[in-house]
PDB file of C-alpha atoms in Angstrom:
ATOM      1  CA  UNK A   1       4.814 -13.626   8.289  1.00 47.00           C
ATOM      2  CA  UNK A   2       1.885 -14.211   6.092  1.00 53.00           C
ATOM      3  CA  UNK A   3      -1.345 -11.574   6.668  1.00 57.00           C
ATOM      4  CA  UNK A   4      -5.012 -13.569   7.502  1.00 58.00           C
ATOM      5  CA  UNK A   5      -7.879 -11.989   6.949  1.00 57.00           C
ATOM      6  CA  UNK A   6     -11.356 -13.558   7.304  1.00 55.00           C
ATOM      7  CA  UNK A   7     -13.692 -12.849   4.386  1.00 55.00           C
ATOM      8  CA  UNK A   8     -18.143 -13.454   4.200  1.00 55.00           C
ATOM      9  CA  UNK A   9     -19.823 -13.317   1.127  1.00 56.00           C
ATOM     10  CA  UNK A  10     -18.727 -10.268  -1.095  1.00 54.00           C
ATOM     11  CA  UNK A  11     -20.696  -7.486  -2.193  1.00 48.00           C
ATOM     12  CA  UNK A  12     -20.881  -4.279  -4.566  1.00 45.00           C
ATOM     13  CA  UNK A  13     -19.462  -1.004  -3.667  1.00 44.00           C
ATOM     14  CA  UNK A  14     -19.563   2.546  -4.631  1.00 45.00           C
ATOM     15  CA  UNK A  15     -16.850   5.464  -3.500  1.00 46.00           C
ATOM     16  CA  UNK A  16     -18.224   8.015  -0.830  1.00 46.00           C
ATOM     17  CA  UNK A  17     -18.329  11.483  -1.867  1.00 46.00           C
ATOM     18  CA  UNK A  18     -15.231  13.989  -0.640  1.00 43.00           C
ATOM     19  CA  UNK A  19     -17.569  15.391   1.797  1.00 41.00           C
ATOM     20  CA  UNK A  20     -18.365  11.987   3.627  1.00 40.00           C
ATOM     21  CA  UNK A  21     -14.355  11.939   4.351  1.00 40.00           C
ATOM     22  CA  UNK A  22     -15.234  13.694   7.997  1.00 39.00           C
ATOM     23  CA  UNK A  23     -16.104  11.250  11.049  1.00 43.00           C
ATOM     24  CA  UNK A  24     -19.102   9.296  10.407  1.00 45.00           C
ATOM     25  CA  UNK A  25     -22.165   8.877  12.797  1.00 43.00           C
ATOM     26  CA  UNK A  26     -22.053   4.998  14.035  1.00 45.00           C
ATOM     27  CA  UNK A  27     -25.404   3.693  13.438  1.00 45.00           C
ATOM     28  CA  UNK A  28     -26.670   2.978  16.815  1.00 40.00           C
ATOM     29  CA  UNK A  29     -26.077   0.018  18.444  1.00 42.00           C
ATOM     30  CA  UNK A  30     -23.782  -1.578  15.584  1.00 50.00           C
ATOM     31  CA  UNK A  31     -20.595   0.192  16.851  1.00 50.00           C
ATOM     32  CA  UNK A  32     -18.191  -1.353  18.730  1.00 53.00           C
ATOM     33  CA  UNK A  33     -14.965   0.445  19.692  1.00 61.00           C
ATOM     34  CA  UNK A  34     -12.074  -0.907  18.001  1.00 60.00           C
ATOM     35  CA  UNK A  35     -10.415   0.619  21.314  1.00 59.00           C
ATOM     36  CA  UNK A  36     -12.181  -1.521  23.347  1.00 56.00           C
ATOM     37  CA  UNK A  37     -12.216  -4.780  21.148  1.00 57.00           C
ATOM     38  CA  UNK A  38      -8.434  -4.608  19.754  1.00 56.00           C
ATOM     39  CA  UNK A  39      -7.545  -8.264  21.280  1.00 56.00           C
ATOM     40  CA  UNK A  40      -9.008 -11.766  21.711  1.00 49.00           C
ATOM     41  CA  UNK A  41      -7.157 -15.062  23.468  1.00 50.00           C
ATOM     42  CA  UNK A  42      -8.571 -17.303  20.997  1.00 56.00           C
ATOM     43  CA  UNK A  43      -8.898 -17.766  17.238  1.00 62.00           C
ATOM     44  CA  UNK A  44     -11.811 -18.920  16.684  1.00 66.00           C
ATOM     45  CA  UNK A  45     -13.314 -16.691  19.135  1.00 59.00           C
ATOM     46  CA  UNK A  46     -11.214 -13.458  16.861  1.00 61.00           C
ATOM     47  CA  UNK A  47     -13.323 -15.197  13.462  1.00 65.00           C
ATOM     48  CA  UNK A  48     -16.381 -15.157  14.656  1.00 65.00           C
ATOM     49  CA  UNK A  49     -16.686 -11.602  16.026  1.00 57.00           C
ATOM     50  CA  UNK A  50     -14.814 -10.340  13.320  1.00 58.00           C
ATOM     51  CA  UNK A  51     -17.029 -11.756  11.098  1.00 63.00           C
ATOM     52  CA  UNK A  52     -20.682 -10.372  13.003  1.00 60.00           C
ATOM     53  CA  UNK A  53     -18.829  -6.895  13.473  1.00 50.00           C
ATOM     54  CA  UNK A  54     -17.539  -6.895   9.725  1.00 51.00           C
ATOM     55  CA  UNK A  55     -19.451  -8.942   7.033  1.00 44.00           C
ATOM     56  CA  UNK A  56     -17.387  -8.142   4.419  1.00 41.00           C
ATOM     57  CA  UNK A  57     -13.675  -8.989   5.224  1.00 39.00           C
ATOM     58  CA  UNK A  58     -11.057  -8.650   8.681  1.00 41.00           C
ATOM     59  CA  UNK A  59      -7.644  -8.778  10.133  1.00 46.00           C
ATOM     60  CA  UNK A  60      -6.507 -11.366  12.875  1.00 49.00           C
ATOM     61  CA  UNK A  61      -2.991 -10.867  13.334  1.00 48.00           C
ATOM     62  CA  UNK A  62      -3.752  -6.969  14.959  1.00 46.00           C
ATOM     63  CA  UNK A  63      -6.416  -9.535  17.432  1.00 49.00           C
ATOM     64  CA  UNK A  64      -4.541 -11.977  18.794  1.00 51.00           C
ATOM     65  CA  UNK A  65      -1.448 -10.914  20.035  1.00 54.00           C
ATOM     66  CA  UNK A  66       0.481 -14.331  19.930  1.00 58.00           C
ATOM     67  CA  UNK A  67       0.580 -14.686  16.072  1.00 66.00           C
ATOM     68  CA  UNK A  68       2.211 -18.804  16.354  1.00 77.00           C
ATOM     69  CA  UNK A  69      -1.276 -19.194  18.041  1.00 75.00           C
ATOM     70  CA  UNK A  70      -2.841 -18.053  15.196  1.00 74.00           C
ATOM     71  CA  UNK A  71      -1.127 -20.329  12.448  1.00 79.00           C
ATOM     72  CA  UNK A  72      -1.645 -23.052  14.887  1.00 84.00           C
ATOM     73  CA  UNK A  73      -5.134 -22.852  15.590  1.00 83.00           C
ATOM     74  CA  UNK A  74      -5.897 -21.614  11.871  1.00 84.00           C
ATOM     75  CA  UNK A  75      -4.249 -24.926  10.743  1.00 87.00           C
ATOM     76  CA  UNK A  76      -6.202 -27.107  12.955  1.00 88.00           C
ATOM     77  CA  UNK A  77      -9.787 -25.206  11.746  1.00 87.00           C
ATOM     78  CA  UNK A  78      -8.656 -25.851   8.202  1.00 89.00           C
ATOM     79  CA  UNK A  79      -8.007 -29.849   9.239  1.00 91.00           C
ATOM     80  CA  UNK A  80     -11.313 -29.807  10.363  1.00 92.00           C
ATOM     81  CA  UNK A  81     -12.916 -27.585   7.131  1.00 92.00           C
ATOM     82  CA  UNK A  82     -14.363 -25.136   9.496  1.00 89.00           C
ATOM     83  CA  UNK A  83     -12.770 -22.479   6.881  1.00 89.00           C
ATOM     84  CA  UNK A  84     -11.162 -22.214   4.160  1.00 92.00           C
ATOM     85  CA  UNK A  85      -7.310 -19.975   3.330  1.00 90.00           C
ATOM     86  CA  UNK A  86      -7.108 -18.270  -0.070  1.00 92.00           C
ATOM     87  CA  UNK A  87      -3.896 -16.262  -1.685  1.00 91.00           C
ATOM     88  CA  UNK A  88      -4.843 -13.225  -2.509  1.00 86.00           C
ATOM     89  CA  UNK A  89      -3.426 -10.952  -4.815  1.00 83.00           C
ATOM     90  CA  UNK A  90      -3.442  -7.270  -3.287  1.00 79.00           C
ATOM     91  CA  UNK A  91       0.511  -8.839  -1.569  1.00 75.00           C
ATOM     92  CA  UNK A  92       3.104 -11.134  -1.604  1.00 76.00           C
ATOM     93  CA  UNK A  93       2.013 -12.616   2.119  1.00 77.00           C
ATOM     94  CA  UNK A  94      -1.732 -11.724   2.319  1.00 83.00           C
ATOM     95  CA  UNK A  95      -4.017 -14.734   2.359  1.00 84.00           C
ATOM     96  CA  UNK A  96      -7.849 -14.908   2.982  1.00 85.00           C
ATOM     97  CA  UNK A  97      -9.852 -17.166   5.961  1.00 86.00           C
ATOM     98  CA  UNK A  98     -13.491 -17.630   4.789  1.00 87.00           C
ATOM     99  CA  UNK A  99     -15.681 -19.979   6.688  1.00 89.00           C
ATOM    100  CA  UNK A 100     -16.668 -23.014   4.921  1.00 92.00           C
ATOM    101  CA  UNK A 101     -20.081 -22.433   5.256  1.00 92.00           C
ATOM    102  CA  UNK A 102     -19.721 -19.074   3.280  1.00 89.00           C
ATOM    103  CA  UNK A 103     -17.750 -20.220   0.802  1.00 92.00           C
ATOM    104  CA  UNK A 104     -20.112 -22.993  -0.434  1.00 94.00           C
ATOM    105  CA  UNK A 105     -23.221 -20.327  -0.076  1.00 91.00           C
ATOM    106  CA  UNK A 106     -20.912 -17.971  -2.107  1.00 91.00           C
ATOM    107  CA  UNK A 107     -20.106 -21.028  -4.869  1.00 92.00           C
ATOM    108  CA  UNK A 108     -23.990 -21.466  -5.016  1.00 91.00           C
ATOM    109  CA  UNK A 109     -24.810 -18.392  -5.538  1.00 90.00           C
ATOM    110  CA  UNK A 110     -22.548 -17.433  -8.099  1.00 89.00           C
ATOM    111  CA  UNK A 111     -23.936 -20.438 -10.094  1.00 88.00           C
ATOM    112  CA  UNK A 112     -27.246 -19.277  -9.803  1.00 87.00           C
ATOM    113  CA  UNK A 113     -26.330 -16.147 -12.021  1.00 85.00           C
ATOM    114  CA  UNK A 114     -24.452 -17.889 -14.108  1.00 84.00           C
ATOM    115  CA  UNK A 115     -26.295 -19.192 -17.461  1.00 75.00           C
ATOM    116  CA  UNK A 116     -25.296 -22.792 -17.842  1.00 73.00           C
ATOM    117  CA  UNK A 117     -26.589 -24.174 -20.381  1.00 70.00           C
ATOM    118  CA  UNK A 118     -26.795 -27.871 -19.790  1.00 77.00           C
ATOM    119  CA  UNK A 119     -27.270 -29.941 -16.467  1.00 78.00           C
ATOM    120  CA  UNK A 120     -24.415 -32.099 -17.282  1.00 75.00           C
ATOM    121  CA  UNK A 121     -22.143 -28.387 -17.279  1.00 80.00           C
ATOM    122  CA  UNK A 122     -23.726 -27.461 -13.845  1.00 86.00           C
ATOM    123  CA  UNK A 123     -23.095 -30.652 -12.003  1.00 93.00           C
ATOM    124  CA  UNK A 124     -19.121 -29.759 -12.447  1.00 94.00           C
ATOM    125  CA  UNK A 125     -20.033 -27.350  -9.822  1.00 94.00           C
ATOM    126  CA  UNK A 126     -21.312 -29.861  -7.382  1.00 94.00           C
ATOM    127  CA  UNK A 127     -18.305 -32.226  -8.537  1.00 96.00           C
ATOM    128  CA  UNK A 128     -16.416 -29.375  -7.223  1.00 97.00           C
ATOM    129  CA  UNK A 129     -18.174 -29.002  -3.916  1.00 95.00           C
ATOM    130  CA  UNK A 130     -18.148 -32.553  -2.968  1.00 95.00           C
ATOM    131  CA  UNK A 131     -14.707 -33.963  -4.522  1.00 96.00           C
ATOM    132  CA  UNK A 132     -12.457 -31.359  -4.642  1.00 97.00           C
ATOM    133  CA  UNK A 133     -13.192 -28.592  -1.402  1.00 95.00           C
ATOM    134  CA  UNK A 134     -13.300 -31.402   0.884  1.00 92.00           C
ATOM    135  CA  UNK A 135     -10.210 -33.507   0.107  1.00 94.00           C
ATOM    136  CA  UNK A 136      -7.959 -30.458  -1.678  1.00 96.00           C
ATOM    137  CA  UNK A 137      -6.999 -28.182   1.548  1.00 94.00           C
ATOM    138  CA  UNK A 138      -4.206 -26.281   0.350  1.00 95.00           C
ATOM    139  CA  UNK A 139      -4.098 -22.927  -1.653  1.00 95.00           C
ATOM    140  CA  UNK A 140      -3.908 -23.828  -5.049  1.00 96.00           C
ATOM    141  CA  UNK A 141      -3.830 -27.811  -7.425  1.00 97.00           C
ATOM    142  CA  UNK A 142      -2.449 -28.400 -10.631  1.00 97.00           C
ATOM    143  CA  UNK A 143      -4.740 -29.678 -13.824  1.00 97.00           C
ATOM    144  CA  UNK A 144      -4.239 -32.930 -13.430  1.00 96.00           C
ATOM    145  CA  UNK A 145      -4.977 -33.505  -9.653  1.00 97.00           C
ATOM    146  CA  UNK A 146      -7.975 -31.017 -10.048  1.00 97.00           C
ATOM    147  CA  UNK A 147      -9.607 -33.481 -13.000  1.00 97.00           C
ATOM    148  CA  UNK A 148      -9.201 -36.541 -11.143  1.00 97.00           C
ATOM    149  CA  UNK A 149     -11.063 -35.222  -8.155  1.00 97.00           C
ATOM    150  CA  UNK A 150     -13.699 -33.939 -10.541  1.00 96.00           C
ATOM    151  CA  UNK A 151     -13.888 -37.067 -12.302  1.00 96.00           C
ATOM    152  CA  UNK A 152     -15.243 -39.169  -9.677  1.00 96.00           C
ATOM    153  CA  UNK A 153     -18.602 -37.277 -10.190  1.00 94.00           C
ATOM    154  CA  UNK A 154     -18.359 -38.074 -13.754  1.00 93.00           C
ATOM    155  CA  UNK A 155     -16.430 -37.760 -16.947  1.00 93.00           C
ATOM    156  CA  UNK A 156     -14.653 -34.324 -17.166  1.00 93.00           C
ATOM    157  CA  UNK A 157     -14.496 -32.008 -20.263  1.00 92.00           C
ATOM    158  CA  UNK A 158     -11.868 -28.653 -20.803  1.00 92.00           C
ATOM    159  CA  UNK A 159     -15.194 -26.756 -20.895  1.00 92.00           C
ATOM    160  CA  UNK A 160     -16.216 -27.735 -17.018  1.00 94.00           C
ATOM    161  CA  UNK A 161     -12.353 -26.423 -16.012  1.00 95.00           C
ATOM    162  CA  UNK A 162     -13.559 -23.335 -18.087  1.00 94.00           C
ATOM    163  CA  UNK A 163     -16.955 -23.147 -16.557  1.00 94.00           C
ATOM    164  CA  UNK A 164     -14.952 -23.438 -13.281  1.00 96.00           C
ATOM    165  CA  UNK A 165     -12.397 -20.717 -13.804  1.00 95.00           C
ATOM    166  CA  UNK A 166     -15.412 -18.369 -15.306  1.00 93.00           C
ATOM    167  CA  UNK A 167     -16.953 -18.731 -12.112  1.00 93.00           C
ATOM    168  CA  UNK A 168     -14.520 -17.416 -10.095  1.00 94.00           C
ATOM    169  CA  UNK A 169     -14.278 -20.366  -8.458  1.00 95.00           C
ATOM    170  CA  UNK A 170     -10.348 -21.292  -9.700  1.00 96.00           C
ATOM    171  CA  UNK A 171      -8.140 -18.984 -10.999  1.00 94.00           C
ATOM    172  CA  UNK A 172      -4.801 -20.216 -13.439  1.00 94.00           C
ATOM    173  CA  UNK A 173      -1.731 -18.836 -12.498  1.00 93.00           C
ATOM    174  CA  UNK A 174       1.198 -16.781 -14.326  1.00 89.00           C
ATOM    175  CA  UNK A 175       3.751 -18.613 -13.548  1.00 89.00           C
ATOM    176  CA  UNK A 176       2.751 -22.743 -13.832  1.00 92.00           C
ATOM    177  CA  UNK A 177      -0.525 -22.843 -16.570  1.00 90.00           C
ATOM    178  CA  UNK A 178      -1.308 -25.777 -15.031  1.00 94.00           C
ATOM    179  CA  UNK A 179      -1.609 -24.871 -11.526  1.00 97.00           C
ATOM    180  CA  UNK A 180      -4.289 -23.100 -10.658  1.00 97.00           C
ATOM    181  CA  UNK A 181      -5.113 -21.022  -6.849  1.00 96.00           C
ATOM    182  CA  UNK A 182      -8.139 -21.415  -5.008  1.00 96.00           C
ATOM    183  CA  UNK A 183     -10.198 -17.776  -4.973  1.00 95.00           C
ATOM    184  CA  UNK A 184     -13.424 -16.419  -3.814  1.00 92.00           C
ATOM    185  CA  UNK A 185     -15.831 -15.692  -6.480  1.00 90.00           C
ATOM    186  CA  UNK A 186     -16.929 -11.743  -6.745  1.00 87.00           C
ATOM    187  CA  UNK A 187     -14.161 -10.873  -4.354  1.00 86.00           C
ATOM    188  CA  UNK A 188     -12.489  -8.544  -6.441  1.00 85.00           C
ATOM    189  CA  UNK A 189     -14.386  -5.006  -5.201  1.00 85.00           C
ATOM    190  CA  UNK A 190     -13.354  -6.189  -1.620  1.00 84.00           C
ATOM    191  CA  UNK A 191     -10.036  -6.625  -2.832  1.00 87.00           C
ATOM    192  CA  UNK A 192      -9.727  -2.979  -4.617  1.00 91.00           C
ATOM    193  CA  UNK A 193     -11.174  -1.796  -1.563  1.00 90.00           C
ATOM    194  CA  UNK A 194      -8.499  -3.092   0.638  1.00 88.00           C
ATOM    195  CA  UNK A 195      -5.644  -1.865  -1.670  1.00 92.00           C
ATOM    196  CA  UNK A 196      -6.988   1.760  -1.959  1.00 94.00           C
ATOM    197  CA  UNK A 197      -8.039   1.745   1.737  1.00 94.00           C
ATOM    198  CA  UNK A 198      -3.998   1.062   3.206  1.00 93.00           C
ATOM    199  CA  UNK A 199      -3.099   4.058   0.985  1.00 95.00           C
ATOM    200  CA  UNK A 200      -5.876   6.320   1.869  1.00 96.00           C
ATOM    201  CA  UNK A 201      -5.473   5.340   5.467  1.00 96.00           C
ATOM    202  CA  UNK A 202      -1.364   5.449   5.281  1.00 96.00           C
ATOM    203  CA  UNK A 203      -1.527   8.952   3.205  1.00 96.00           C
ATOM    204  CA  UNK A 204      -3.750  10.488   5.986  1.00 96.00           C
ATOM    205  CA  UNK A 205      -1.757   9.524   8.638  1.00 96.00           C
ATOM    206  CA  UNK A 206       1.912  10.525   6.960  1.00 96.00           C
ATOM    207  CA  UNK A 207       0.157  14.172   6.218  1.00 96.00           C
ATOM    208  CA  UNK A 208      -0.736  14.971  10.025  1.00 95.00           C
ATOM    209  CA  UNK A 209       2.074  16.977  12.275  1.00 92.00           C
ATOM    210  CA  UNK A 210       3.605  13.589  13.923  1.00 94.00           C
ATOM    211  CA  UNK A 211       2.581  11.009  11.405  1.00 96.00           C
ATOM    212  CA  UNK A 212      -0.505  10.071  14.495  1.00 95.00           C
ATOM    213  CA  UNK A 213      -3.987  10.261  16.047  1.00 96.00           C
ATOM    214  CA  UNK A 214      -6.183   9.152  18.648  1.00 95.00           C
ATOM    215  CA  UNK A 215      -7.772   5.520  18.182  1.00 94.00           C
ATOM    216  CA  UNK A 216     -10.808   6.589  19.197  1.00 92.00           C
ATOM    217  CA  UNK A 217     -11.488   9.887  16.847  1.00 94.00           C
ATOM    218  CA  UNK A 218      -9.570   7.942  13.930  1.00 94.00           C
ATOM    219  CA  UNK A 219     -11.613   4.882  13.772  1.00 91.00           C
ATOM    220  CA  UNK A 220     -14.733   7.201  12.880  1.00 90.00           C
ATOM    221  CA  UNK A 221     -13.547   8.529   9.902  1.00 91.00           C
ATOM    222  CA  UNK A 222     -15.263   7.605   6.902  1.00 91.00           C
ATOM    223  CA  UNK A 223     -13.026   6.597   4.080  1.00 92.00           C
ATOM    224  CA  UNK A 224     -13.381   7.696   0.514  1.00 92.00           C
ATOM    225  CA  UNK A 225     -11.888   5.159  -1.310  1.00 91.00           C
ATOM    226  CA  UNK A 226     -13.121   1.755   0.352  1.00 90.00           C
ATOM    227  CA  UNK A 227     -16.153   0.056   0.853  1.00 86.00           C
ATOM    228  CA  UNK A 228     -14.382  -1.466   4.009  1.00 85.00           C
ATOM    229  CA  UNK A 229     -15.310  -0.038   7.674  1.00 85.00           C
ATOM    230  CA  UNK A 230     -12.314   2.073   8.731  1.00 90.00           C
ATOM    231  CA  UNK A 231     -11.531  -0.425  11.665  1.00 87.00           C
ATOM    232  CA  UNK A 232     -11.099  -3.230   9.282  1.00 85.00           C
ATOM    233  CA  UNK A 233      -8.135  -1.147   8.305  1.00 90.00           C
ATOM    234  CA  UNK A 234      -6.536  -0.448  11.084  1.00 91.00           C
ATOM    235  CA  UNK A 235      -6.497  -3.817  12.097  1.00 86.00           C
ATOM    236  CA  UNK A 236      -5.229  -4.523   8.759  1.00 86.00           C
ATOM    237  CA  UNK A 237      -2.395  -2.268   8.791  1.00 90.00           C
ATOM    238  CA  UNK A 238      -1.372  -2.881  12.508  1.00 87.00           C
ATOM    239  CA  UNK A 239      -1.260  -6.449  11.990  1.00 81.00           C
ATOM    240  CA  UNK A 240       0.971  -6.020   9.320  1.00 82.00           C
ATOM    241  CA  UNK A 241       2.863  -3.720  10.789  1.00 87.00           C
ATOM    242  CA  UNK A 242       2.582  -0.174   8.762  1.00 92.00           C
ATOM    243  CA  UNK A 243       1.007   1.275  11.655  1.00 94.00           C
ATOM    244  CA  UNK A 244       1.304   0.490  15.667  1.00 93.00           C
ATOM    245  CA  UNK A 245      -0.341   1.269  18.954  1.00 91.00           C
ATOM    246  CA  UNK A 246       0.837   3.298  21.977  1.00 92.00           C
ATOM    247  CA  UNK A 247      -0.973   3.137  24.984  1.00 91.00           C
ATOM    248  CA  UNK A 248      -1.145   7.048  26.756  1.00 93.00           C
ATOM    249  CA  UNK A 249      -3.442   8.163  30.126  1.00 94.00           C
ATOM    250  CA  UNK A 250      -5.707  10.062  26.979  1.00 91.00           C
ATOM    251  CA  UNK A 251      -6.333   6.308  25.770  1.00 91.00           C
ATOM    252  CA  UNK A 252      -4.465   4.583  22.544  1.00 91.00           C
ATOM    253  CA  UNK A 253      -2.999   6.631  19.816  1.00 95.00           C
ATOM    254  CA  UNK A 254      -2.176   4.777  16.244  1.00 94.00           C
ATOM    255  CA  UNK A 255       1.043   5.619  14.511  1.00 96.00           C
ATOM    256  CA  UNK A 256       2.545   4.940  11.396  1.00 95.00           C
ATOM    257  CA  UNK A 257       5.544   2.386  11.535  1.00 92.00           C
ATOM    258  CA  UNK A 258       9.081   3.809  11.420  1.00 82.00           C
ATOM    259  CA  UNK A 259      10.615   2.229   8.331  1.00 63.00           C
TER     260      UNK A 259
END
């Protein structure tokens, strides 16, 4: 079962000292209790408050509980180009869901840093935006599909691919030089956040008495290691299964997965 996760517009990150490891104090009135907000009955509904409660990046599969419902309704919003899937490369099965909307802000503002140095270099970008997004859906294109898309905005060089994959925008793979994935440009602190957050989370959870703790105390903690709120993880690592929920009179307790 592939992982979905719903990504905004990246940003920088720092690591929190060792003495910001204890429970952190919610800023008022931007909390909401992962306890209370585990579930939603509808995709769309999950992305959207996923997305207001964490800007950066989400889980779905530890939202909706009927994961078929998820793949369906995903596939119909990417029909429609109300978001976009990625591959990422922090697993074998864990793919990205960015709204389209972000994407293309996150596309044009990458190019804005960038130093192009000719107008004829920066229109590949808006080639890119208007011939490929919006008729390439899938995760990745090969070379030649990706320069005839291009090409009806105008006549395509190796050095607008280049300008493309220096971007961020496109990335080549290992395996097939000529195929390249669709990524997210500046993604990669998010992505070393979510790595080095399942093993901080995972490590603190294996070292307590019986390998679990209260949701509601756990979700609190401040992590060290990731720029990612700590709920964002435990959604991540329920929905792919490392960790579960059981449901006491006291109120939920997470616990990590028997292998």
């Amino acid at each position: 079962m592939k992982r979905k996760t719903t990504v905004s517009e990246p940003s920088s990150s720092r690591k929190r000292p060792r003495d910001e490891e204890s429970e952190s104090e919610p800023e008022p009135g931007n909390f909401l209790s992962l306890e209370e907000n585990l579930s939603f009955s509808d995709t769309m509904v999950a992305l959207q408050i996923m997305h207001a409660q964490f800007p950066h990046i989400e889980k779905l599969y530890s939202s909706i509980r009927d994961r078929t419902q998820v793949d369906r309704e995903l596939e119909s919003l990417r029909r429609d180009r109300v978001l976009r899937i990625f591959k990422l490369n922090t697993g074998q099965d864990d793919h990205a869901v960015m709204f389209m909307d972000d994407y293309l802000n996150q596309i044009e503002h990458v190019v804005k840093r960038m130093e192009v140095k000719t107008q004829d270099d920066r229109m590949v970008f808006e080639w890119f935006k208007t011939h490929v997004i919006h008729s390439k859906l899938d995760t990745s294109i090969g070379h030649q599909e990706l320069c005839s898309l291009l090409s009806m905005g105008g006549k395509v060089k190796e050095e607008h691919i280049s300008l493309l994959i220096n971007a961020g925008i496109i990335i080549r793979q290992l395996i097939d030089q000529n195929m390249y994935w669709f990524a997210i440009p500046n993604i990669g602190s998010v992505l070393k956040g979510l790595s080095q957050g399942r093993k901080e989370v995972l490590s603190f959870l294996n070292r307590r008495k019986y390998k679990e703790m209260m949701l509601a105390p756990l979700e609190k903690k401040r992590l060290r290691f990731s720029p990612l709120d700590m709920r964002f993880h435990l959604r991540d690592l329920i929905g792919s299964g490392h960790l579960k929920t059981v449901q006491t009179p006291s109120g939920l307790i997470v616990r990590v997965a028997k292998d």
